[in-house]
PDB file of C-alpha atoms in Angstrom:
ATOM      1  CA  UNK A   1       7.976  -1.145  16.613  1.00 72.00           C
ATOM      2  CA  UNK A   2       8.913  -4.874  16.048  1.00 75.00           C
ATOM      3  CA  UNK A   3       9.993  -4.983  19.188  1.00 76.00           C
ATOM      4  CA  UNK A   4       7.002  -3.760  20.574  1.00 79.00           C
ATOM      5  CA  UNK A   5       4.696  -6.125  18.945  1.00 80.00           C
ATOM      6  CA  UNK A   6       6.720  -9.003  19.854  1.00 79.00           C
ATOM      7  CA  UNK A   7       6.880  -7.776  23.515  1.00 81.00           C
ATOM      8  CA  UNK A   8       3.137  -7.204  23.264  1.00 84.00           C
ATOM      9  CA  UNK A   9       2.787 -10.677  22.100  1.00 88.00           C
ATOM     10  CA  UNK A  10       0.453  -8.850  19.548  1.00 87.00           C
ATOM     11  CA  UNK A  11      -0.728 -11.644  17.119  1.00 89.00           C
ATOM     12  CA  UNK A  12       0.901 -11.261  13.626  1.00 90.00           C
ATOM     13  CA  UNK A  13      -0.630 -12.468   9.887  1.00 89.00           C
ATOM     14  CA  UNK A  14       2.564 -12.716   8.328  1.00 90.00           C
ATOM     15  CA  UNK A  15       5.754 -11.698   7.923  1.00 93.00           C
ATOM     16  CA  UNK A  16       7.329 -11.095   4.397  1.00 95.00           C
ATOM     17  CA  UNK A  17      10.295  -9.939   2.417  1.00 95.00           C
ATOM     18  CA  UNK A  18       9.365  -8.152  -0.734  1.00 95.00           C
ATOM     19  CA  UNK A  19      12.803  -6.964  -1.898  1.00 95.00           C
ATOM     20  CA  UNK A  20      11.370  -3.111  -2.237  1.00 96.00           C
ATOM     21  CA  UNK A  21      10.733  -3.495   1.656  1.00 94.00           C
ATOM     22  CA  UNK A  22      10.438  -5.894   4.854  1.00 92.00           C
ATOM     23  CA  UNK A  23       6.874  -6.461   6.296  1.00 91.00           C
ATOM     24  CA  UNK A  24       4.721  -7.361   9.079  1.00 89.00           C
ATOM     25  CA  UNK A  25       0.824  -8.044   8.974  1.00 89.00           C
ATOM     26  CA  UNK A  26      -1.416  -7.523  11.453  1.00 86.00           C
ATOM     27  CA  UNK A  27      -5.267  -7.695  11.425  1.00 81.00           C
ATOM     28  CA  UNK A  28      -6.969  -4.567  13.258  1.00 76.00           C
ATOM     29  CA  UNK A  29     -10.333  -5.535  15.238  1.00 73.00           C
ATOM     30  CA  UNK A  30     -12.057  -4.916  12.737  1.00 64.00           C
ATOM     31  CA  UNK A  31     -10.641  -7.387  10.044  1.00 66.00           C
ATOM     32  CA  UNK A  32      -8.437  -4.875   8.148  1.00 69.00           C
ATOM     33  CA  UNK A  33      -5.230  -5.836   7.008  1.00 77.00           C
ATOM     34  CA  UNK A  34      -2.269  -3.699   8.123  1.00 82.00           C
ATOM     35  CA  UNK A  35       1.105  -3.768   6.988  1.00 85.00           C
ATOM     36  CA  UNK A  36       4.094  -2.030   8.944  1.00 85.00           C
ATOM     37  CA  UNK A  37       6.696  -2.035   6.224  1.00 87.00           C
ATOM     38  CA  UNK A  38      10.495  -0.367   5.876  1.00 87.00           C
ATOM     39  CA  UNK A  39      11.154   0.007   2.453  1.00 91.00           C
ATOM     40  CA  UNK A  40      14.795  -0.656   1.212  1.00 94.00           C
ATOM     41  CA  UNK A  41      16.623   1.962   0.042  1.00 96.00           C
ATOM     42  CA  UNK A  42      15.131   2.390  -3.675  1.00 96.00           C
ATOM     43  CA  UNK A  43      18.405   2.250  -5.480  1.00 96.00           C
ATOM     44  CA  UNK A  44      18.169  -1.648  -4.637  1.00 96.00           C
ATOM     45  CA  UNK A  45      15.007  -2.241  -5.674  1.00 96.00           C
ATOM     46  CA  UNK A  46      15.128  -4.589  -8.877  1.00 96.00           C
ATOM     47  CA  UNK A  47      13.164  -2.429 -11.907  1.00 96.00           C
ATOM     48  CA  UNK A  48      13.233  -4.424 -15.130  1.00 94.00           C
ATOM     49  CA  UNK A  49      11.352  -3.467 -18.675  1.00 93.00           C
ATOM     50  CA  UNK A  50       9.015  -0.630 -16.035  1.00 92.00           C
ATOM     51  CA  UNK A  51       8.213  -3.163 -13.399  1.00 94.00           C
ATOM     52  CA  UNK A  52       9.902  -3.844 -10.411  1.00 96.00           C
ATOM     53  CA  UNK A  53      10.158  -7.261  -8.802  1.00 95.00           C
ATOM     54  CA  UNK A  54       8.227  -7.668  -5.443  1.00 94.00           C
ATOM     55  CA  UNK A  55       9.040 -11.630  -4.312  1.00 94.00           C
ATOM     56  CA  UNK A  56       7.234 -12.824  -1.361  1.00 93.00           C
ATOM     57  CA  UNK A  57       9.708 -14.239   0.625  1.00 95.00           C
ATOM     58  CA  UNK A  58      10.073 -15.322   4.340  1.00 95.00           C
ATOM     59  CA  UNK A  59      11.173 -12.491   6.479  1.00 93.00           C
ATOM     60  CA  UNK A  60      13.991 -13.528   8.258  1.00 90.00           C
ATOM     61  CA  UNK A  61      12.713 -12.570  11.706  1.00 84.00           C
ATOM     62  CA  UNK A  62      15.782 -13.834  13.528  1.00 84.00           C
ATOM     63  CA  UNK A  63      18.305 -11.872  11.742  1.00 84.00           C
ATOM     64  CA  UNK A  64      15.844  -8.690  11.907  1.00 80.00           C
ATOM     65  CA  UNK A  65      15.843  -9.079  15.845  1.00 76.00           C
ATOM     66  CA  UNK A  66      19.709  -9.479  15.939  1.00 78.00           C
ATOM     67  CA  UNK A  67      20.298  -6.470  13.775  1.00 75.00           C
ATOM     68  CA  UNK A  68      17.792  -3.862  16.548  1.00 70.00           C
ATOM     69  CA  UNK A  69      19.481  -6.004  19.342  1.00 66.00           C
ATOM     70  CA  UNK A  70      20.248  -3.598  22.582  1.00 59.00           C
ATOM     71  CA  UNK A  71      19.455  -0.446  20.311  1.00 61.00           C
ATOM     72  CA  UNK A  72      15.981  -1.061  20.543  1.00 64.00           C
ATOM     73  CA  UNK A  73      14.234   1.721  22.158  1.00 72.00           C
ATOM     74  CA  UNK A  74      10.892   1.220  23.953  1.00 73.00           C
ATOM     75  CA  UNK A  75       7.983   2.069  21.734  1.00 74.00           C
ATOM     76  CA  UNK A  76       6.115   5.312  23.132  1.00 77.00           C
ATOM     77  CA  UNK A  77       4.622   6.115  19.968  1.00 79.00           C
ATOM     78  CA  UNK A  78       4.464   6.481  16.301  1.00 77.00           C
ATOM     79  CA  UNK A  79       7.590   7.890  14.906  1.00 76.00           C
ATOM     80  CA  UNK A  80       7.396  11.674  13.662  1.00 81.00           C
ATOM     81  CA  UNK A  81       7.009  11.347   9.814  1.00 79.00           C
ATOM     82  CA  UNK A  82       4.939   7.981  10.041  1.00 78.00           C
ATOM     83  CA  UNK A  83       2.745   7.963   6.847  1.00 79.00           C
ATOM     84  CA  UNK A  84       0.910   5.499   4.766  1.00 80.00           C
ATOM     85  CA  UNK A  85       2.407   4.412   2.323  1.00 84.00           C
ATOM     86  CA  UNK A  86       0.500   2.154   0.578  1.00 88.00           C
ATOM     87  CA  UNK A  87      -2.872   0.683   0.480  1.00 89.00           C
ATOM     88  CA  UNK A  88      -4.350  -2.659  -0.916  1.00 89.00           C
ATOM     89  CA  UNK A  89      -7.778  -2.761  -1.912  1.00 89.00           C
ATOM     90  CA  UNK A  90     -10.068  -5.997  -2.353  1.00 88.00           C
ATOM     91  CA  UNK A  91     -12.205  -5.788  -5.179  1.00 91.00           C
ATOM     92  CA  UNK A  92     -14.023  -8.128  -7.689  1.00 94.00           C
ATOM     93  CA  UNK A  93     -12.852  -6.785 -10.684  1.00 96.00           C
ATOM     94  CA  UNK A  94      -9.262  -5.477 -11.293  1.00 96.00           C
ATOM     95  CA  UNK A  95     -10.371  -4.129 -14.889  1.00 95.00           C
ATOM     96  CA  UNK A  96     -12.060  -1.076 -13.554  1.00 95.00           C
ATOM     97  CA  UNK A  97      -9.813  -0.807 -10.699  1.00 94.00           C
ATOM     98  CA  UNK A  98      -6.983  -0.509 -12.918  1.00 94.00           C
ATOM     99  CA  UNK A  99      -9.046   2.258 -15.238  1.00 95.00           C
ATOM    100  CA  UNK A 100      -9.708   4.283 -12.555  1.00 96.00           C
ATOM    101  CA  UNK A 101      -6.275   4.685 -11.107  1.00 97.00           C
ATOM    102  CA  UNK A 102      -4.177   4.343 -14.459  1.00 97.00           C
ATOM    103  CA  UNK A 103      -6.101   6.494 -16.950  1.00 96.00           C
ATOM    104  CA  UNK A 104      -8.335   8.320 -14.369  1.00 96.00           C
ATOM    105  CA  UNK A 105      -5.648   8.789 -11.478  1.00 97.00           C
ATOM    106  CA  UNK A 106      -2.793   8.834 -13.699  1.00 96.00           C
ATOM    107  CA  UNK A 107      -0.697   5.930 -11.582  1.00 97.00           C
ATOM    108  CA  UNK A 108       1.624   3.963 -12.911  1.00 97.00           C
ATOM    109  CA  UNK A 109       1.521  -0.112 -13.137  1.00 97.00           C
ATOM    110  CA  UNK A 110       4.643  -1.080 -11.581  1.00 97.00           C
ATOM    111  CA  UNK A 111       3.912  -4.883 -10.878  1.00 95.00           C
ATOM    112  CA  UNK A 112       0.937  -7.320 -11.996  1.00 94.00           C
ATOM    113  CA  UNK A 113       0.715 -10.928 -10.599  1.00 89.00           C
ATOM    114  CA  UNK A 114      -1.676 -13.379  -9.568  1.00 88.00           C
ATOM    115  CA  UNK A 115      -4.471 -11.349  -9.744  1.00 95.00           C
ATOM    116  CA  UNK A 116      -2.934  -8.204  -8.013  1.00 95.00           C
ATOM    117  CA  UNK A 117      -2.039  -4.966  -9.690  1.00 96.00           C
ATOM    118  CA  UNK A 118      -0.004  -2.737  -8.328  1.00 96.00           C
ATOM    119  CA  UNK A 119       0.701   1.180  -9.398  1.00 97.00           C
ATOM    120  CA  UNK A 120       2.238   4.270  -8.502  1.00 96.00           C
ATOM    121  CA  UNK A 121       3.445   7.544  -9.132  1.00 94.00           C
ATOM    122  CA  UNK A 122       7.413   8.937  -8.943  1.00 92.00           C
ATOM    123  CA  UNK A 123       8.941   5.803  -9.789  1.00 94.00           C
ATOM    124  CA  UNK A 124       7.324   4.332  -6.086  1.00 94.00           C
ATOM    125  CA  UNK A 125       6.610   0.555  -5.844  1.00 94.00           C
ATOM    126  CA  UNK A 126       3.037   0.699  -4.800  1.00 94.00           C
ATOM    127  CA  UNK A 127       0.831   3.360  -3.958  1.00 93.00           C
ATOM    128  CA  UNK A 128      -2.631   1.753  -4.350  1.00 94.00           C
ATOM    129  CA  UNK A 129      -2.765  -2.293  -5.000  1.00 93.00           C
ATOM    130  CA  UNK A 130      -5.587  -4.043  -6.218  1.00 92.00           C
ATOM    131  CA  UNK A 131      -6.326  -7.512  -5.706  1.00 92.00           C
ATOM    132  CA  UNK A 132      -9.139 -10.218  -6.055  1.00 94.00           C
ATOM    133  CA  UNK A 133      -7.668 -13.100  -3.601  1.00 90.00           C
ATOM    134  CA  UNK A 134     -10.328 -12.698  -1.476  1.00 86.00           C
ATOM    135  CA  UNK A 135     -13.083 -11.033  -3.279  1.00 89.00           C
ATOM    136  CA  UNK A 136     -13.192 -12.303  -6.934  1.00 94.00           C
ATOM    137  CA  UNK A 137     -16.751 -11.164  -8.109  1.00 95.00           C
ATOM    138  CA  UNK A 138     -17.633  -8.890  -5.536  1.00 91.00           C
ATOM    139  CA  UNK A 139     -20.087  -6.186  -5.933  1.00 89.00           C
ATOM    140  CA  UNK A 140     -20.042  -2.982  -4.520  1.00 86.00           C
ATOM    141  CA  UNK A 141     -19.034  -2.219  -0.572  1.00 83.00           C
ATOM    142  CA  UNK A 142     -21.747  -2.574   2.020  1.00 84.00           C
ATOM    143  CA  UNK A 143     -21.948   0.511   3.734  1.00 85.00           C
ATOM    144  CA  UNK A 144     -23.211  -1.099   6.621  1.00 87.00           C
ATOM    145  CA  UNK A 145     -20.582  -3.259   6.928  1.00 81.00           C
ATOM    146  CA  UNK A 146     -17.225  -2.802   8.878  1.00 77.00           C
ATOM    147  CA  UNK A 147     -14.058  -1.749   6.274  1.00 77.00           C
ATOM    148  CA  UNK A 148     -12.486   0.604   4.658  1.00 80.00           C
ATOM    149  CA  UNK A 149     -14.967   3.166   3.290  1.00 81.00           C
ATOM    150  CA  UNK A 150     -12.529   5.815   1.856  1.00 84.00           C
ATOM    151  CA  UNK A 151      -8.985   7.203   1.837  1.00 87.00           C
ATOM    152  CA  UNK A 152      -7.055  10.101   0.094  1.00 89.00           C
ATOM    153  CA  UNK A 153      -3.794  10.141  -2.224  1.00 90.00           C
ATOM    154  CA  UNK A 154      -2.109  13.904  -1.648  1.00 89.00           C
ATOM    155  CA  UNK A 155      -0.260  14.981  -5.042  1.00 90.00           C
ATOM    156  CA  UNK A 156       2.865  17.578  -5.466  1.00 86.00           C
ATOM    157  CA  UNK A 157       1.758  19.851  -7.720  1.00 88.00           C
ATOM    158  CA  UNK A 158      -2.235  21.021  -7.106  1.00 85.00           C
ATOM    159  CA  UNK A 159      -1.842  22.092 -10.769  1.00 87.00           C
ATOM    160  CA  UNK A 160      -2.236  18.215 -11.172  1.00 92.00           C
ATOM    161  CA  UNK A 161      -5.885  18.104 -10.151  1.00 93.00           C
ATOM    162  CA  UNK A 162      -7.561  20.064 -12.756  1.00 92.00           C
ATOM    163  CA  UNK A 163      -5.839  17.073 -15.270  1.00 95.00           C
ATOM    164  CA  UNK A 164      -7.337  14.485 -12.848  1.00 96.00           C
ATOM    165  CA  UNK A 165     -10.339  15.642 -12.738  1.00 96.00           C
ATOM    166  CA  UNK A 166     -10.932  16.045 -16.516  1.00 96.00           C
ATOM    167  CA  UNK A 167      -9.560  12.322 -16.377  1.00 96.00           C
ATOM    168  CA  UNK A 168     -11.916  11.339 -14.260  1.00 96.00           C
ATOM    169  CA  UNK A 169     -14.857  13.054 -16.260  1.00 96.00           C
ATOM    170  CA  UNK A 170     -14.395  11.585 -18.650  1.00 96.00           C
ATOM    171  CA  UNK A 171     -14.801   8.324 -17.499  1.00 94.00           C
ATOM    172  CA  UNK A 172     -18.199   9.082 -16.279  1.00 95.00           C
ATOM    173  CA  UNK A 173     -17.021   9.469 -12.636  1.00 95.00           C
ATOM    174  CA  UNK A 174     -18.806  12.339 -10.662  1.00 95.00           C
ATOM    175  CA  UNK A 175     -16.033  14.190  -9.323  1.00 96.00           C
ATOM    176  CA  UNK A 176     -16.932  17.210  -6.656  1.00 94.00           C
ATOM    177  CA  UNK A 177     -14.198  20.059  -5.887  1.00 90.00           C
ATOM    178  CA  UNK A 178     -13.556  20.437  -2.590  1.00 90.00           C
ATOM    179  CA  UNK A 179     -11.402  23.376  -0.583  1.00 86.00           C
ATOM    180  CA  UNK A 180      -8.215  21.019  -0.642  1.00 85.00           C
ATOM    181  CA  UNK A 181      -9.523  18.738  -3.371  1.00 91.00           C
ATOM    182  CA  UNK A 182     -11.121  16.780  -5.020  1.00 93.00           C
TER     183      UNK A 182
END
């Protein structure tokens, strides 16, 4: 895929090493942020006192190139077993961002910096971020705007959901069962 994009000449946002993982940003036509990360094998991630240690550091592009080389492949299409797996929301408040996933959700926090917090489930770096770079103060999302207007987390056991949802409840959030869901 890096590759691709650079033989695309697809326009990049950034390109950073966070230690868990290596990282490229693009912007979709809409605005949206994407990241196209490979994490780092997790027994090298750096986990001290329950948080682990994301830097933001250059990606060394160069060396990244000269490791695919001649094994590159051409790109036909997104690999089987592509998944998302993480996303970062922009809010104006982390506070209730960080009630609903932690106590409602039941995530983790694994980092919290610079107005970002970061949490997950099974020992994971990130599964849902939550900053307010961009959006300190903001109210709630324009639904006639252009964005991100929902998403779902899956969980192992569906024994898991009932718990959620009581969670959830209880924080005065209207939760409404669904076939596969909630």
């Amino acid at each position: 895929l890096v590759m691709h994009i650079a033989n695309k000449r697809t326009p990049i946002s950034g390109a950073s090493d966070h230690g868990v993982s290596e990282a490229f940003y693009l912007d979709d036509p809409e605005g949206n942020g994407v990241e196209v990360y490979t994490d780092r094998p997790p027994e090298l991630w750096d986990w001290r006192d329950g948080m682990v240690n994301m830097p933001t550091e250059a990606l060394d592009i160069g060396k990244l190139v000269g490791v695919l080389g001649e094994r590159s492949e051409p790109y036909r299409d997104a690999p089987s077993g592509l998944r998302i797996g993480h996303v970062h929301l922009r809010v104006g408040d982390l506070a209730p961002v960080a009630r609903f996933y932690r106590q409602g959700i039941g995530l983790d926090l694994t980092r919290e910096r610079h107005g970002a917090a970061f949490m997950s489930s099974g020992h994971y770096h990130h599964h849902v971020a939550g900053n307010i770079w961009q959006s300190k103060g903001a109210g709630k999302r324009d639904p006639e705007r252009a964005g991100l207007d929902w998403f779902s987390l899956e969980v192992v056991d569906p024994a898991m959901l009932d718990a959620i949802a009581t969670r959830l409840r209880e924080q005065g959030v209207a939760v409404t069962t669904l076939p596969n869901g909630i």
